Short mmCIF file of C-alpha atoms in Angstrom, two decimals:
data_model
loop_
_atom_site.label_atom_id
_atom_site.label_comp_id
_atom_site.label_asym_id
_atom_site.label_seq_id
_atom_site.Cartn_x
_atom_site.Cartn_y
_atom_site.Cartn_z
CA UNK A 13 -1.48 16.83 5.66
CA UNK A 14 0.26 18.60 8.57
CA UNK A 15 2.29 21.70 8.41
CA UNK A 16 5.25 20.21 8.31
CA UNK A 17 4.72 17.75 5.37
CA UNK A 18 2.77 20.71 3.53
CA UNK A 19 6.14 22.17 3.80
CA UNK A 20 7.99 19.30 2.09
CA UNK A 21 5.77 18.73 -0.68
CA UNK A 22 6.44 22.86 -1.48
CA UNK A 23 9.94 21.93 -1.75
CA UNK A 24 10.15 18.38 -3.36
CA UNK A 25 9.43 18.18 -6.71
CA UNK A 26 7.44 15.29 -7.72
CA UNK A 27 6.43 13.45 -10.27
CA UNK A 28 4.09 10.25 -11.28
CA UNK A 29 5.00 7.40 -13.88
CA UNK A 30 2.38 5.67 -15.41
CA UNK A 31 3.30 2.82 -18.02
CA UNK A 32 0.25 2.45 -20.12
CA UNK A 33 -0.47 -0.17 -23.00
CA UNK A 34 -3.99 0.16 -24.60
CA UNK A 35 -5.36 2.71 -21.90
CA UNK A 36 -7.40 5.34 -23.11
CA UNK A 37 -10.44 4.45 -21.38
CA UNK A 38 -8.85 4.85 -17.96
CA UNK A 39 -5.58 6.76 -18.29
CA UNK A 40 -7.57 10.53 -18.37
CA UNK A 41 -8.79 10.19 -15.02
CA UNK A 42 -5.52 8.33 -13.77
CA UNK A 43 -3.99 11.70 -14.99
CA UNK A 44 -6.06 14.08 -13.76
CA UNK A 45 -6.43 12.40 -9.72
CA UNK A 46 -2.62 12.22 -9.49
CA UNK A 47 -1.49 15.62 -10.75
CA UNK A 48 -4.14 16.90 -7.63
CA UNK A 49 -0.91 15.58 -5.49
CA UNK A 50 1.71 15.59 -7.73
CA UNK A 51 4.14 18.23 -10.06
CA UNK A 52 4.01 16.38 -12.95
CA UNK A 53 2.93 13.15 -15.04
CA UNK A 54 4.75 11.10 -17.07
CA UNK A 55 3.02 8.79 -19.53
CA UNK A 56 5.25 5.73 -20.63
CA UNK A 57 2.99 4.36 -24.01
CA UNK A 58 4.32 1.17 -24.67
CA UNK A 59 3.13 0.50 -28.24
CA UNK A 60 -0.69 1.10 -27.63
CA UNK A 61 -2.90 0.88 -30.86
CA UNK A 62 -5.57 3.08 -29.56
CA UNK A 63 -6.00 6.61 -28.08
CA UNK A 64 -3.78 6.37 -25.07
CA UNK A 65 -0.57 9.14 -25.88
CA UNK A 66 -3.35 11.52 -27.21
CA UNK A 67 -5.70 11.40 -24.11
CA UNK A 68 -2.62 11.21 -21.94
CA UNK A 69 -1.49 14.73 -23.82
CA UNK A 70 -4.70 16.52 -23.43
CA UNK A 71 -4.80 15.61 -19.71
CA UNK A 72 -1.38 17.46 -19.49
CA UNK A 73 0.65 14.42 -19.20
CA UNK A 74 3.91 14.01 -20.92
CA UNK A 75 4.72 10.88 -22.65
CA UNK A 76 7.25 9.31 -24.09
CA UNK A 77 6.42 6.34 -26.91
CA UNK A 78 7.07 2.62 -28.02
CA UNK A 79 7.08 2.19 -31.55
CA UNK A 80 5.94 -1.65 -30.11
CA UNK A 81 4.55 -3.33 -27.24
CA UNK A 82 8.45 -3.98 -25.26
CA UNK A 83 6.89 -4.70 -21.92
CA UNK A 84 6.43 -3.00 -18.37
CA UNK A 85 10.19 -3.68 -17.49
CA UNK A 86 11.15 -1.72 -20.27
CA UNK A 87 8.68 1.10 -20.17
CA UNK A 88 9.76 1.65 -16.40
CA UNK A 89 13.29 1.74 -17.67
CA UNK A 90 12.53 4.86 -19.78
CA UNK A 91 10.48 6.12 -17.81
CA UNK A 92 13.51 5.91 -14.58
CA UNK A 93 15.71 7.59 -16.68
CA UNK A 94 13.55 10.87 -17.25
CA UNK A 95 13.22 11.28 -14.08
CA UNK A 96 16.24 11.72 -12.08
CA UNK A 97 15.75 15.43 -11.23
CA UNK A 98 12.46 14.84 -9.14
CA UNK A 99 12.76 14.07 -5.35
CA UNK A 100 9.36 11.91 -4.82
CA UNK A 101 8.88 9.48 -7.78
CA UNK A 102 5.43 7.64 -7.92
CA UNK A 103 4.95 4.89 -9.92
CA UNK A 104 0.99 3.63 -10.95
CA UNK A 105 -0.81 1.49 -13.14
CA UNK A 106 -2.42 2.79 -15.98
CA UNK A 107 -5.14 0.50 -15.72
CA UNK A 108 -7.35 1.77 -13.01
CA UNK A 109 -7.17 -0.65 -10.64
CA UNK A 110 -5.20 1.89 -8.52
CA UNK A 111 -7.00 4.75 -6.54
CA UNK A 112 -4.77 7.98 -7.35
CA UNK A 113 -6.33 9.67 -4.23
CA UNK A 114 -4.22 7.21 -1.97
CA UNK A 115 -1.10 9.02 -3.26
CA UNK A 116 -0.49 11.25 -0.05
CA UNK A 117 -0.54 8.40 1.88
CA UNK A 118 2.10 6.38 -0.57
CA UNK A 119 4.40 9.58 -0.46
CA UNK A 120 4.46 10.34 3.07
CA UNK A 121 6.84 8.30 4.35
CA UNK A 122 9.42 9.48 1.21
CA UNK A 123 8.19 13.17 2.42
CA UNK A 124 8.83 12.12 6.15
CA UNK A 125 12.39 10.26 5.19
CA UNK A 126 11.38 7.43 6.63
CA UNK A 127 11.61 5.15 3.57
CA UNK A 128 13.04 5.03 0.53
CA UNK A 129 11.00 2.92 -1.54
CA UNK A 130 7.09 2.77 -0.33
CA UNK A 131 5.45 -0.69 -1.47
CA UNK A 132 1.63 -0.26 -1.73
CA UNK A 133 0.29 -3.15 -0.09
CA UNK A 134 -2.97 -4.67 -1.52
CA UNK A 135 -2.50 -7.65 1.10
CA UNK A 136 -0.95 -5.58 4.49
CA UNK A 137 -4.39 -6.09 6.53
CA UNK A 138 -4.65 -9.33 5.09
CA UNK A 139 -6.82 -10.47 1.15
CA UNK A 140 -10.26 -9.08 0.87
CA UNK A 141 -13.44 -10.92 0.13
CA UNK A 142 -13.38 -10.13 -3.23
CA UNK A 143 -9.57 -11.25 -4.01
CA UNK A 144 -10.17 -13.73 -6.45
CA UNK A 145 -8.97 -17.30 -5.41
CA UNK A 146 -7.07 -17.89 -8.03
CA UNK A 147 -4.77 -14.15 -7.31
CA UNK A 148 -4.55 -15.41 -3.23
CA UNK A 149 -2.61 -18.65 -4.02
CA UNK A 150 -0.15 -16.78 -6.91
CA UNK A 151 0.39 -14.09 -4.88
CA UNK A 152 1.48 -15.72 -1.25
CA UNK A 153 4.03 -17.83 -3.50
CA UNK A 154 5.41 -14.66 -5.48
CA UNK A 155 5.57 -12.62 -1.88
CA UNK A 156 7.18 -15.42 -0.47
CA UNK A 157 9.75 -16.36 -3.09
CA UNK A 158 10.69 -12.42 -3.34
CA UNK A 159 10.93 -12.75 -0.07
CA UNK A 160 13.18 -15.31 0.90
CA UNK A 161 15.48 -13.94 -2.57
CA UNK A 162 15.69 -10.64 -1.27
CA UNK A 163 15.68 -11.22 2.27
CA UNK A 164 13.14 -8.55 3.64
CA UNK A 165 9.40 -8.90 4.82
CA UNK A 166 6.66 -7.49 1.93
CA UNK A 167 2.81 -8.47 1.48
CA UNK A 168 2.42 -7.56 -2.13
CA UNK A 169 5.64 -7.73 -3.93
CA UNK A 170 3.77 -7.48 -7.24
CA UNK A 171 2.38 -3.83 -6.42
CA UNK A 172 2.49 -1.42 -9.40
CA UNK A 173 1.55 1.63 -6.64
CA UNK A 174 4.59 2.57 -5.47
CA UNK A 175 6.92 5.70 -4.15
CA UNK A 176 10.36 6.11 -4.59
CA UNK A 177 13.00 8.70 -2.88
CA UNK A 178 15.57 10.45 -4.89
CA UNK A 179 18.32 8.09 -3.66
CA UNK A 180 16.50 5.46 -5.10
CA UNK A 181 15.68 5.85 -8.71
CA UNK A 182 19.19 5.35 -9.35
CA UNK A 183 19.66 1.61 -7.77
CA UNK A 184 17.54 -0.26 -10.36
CA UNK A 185 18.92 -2.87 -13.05
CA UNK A 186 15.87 -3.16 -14.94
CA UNK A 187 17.06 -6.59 -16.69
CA UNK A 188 13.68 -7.96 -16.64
CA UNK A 189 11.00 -6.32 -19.45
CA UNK A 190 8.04 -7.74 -18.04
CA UNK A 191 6.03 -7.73 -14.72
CA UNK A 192 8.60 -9.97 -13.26
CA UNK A 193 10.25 -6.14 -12.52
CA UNK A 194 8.51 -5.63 -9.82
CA UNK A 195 10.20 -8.17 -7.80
CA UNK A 196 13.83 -7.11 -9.20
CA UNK A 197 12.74 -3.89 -8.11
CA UNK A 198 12.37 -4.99 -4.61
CA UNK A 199 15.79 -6.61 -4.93
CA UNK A 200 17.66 -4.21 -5.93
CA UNK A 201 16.22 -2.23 -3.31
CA UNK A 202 17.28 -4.83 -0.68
CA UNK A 203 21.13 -5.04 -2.73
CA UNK A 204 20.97 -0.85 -1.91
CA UNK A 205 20.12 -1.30 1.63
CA UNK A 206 17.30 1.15 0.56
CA UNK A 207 14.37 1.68 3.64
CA UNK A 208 11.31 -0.43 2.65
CA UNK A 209 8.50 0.15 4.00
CA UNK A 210 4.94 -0.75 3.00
CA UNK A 211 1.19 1.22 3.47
CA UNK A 212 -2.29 -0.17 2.93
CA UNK A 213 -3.99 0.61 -0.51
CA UNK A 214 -7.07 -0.44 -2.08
CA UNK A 215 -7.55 -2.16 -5.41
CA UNK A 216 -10.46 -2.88 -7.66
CA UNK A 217 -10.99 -6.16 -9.74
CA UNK A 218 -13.55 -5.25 -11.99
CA UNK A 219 -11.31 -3.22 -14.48
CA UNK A 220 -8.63 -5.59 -14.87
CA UNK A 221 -7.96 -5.76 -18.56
CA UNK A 222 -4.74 -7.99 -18.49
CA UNK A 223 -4.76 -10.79 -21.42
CA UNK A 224 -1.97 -12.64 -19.73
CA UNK A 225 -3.15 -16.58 -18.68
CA UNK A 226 -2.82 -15.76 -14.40
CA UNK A 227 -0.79 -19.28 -14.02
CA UNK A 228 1.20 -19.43 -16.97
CA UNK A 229 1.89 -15.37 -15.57
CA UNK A 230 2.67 -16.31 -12.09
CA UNK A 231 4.74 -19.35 -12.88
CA UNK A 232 6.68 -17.07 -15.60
CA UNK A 233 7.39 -14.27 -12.54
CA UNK A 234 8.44 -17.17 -10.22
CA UNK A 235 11.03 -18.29 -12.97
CA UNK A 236 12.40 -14.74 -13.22
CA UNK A 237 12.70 -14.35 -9.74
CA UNK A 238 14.24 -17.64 -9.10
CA UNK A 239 16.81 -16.84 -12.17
CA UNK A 240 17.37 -13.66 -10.69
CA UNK A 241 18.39 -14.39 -7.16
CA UNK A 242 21.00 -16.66 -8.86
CA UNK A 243 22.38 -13.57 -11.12
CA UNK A 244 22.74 -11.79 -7.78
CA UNK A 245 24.31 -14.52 -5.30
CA UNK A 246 26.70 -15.30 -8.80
CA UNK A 247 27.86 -11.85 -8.68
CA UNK A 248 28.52 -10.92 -4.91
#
């Protein structure tokens, strides 16, 4: 990090958001990688029945907790709303399939002010070899329906590794309470003429622990964002 951006992460404070459901085997090391770059954590338990707001705690996160599971729409919601103070808001999954070293380069461009919202891109230098087949297909049809709804250019509208600027926590709806927020995230962006710009990350496979059916999944986030881009054209 040059001198310059040293100087702007001394004066912006930061802070990471990490929704969490069921995560104690990962969410310790999650913790500790990201506050290396970051001010603060904020742990968002959404209903967990296991160790997750404990570990979280003792890795000097603080969390806020779901009596029940309400979904990732919801948790971000919360999770939004605590954090309106901070200038460089970084949003992760608590899940480990993120690598909390590639912060610096997700909060750079926020740091630069060159963007407002930073998309981690799984997909900018194209799928990997070990992108299962199955993720290739759902995803080009999510990225292209958020797409053409929103009207701007992303490879990886799904990302859960994100930045955000100051000016933007404030622009989200957060109707949606399930993964379909990602891409209503993205809109809302567009609706706020917020700067959009995305940066490679990486992403490993083997720790995926969702118990969502991938189809039924995709074809659910496909409805929302369909529904969605209706809500918006209804209301301008």
């Amino acid at each position: 990090m040059d001198e310059r951006l040293l100087q702007n992460r001394i004066n912006m404070k930061s802070i990471v958001l990490i929704p969490a459901f069921n995560e104690e085997v990962a969410i310790g090391s999650i913790i500790d990688k990201s506050l290396k770059y970051v001010d603060d954590a904020l742990v968002i338990d959404d209903g967990s029945s296991d160790n997750t707001s404990k570990i979280a705690i003792s890795h000097g996160a603080n969390v806020i907790t779901n009596k029940t599971n309400q979904g990732k729409g919801v948790a971000l919601k919360k999770g939004f709303n605590a954090v309106r103070d901070y200038d460089v808001v970084v949003t992760i999954d608590g899940d480990g399939q993120h690598n909390p070293d590639e912060i610096p380069a997700i909060i750079k461009p926020i740091l630069d002010g060159t963007a407002d919202l930073v998309n981690g891109s799984r997909y900018l230098d194209g799928f990997e070899e070990n992108t299962p087949a199955y993720r290739r297909v759902g995803q080009r049809v999510l990225d292209i329906a958020t797409n053409i709804s929103c009207g701007i250019h992303v490879t990886d509208s799904q990302s859960g590794f994100r930045a955000f600027s100051k000016k933007a926590v404030g622009c989200f709806r957060f109707r949606d309470t399930g993964f379909g927020i990602e891409s209503e995230m993205l809109a809302d962006a567009a609706d706020n003429n917020l700067k959009i710009l995305e940066v490679p990350i990486t992403v490993r496979y083997d720790v995926d622990g969702s118990t969502k059916n991938p189809v039924s999944h995709g074809v659910g986030v496909l409805f929302k964002i369909i529904k969605d881009k209706f809500i918006r054209t209804f209301k301008k």
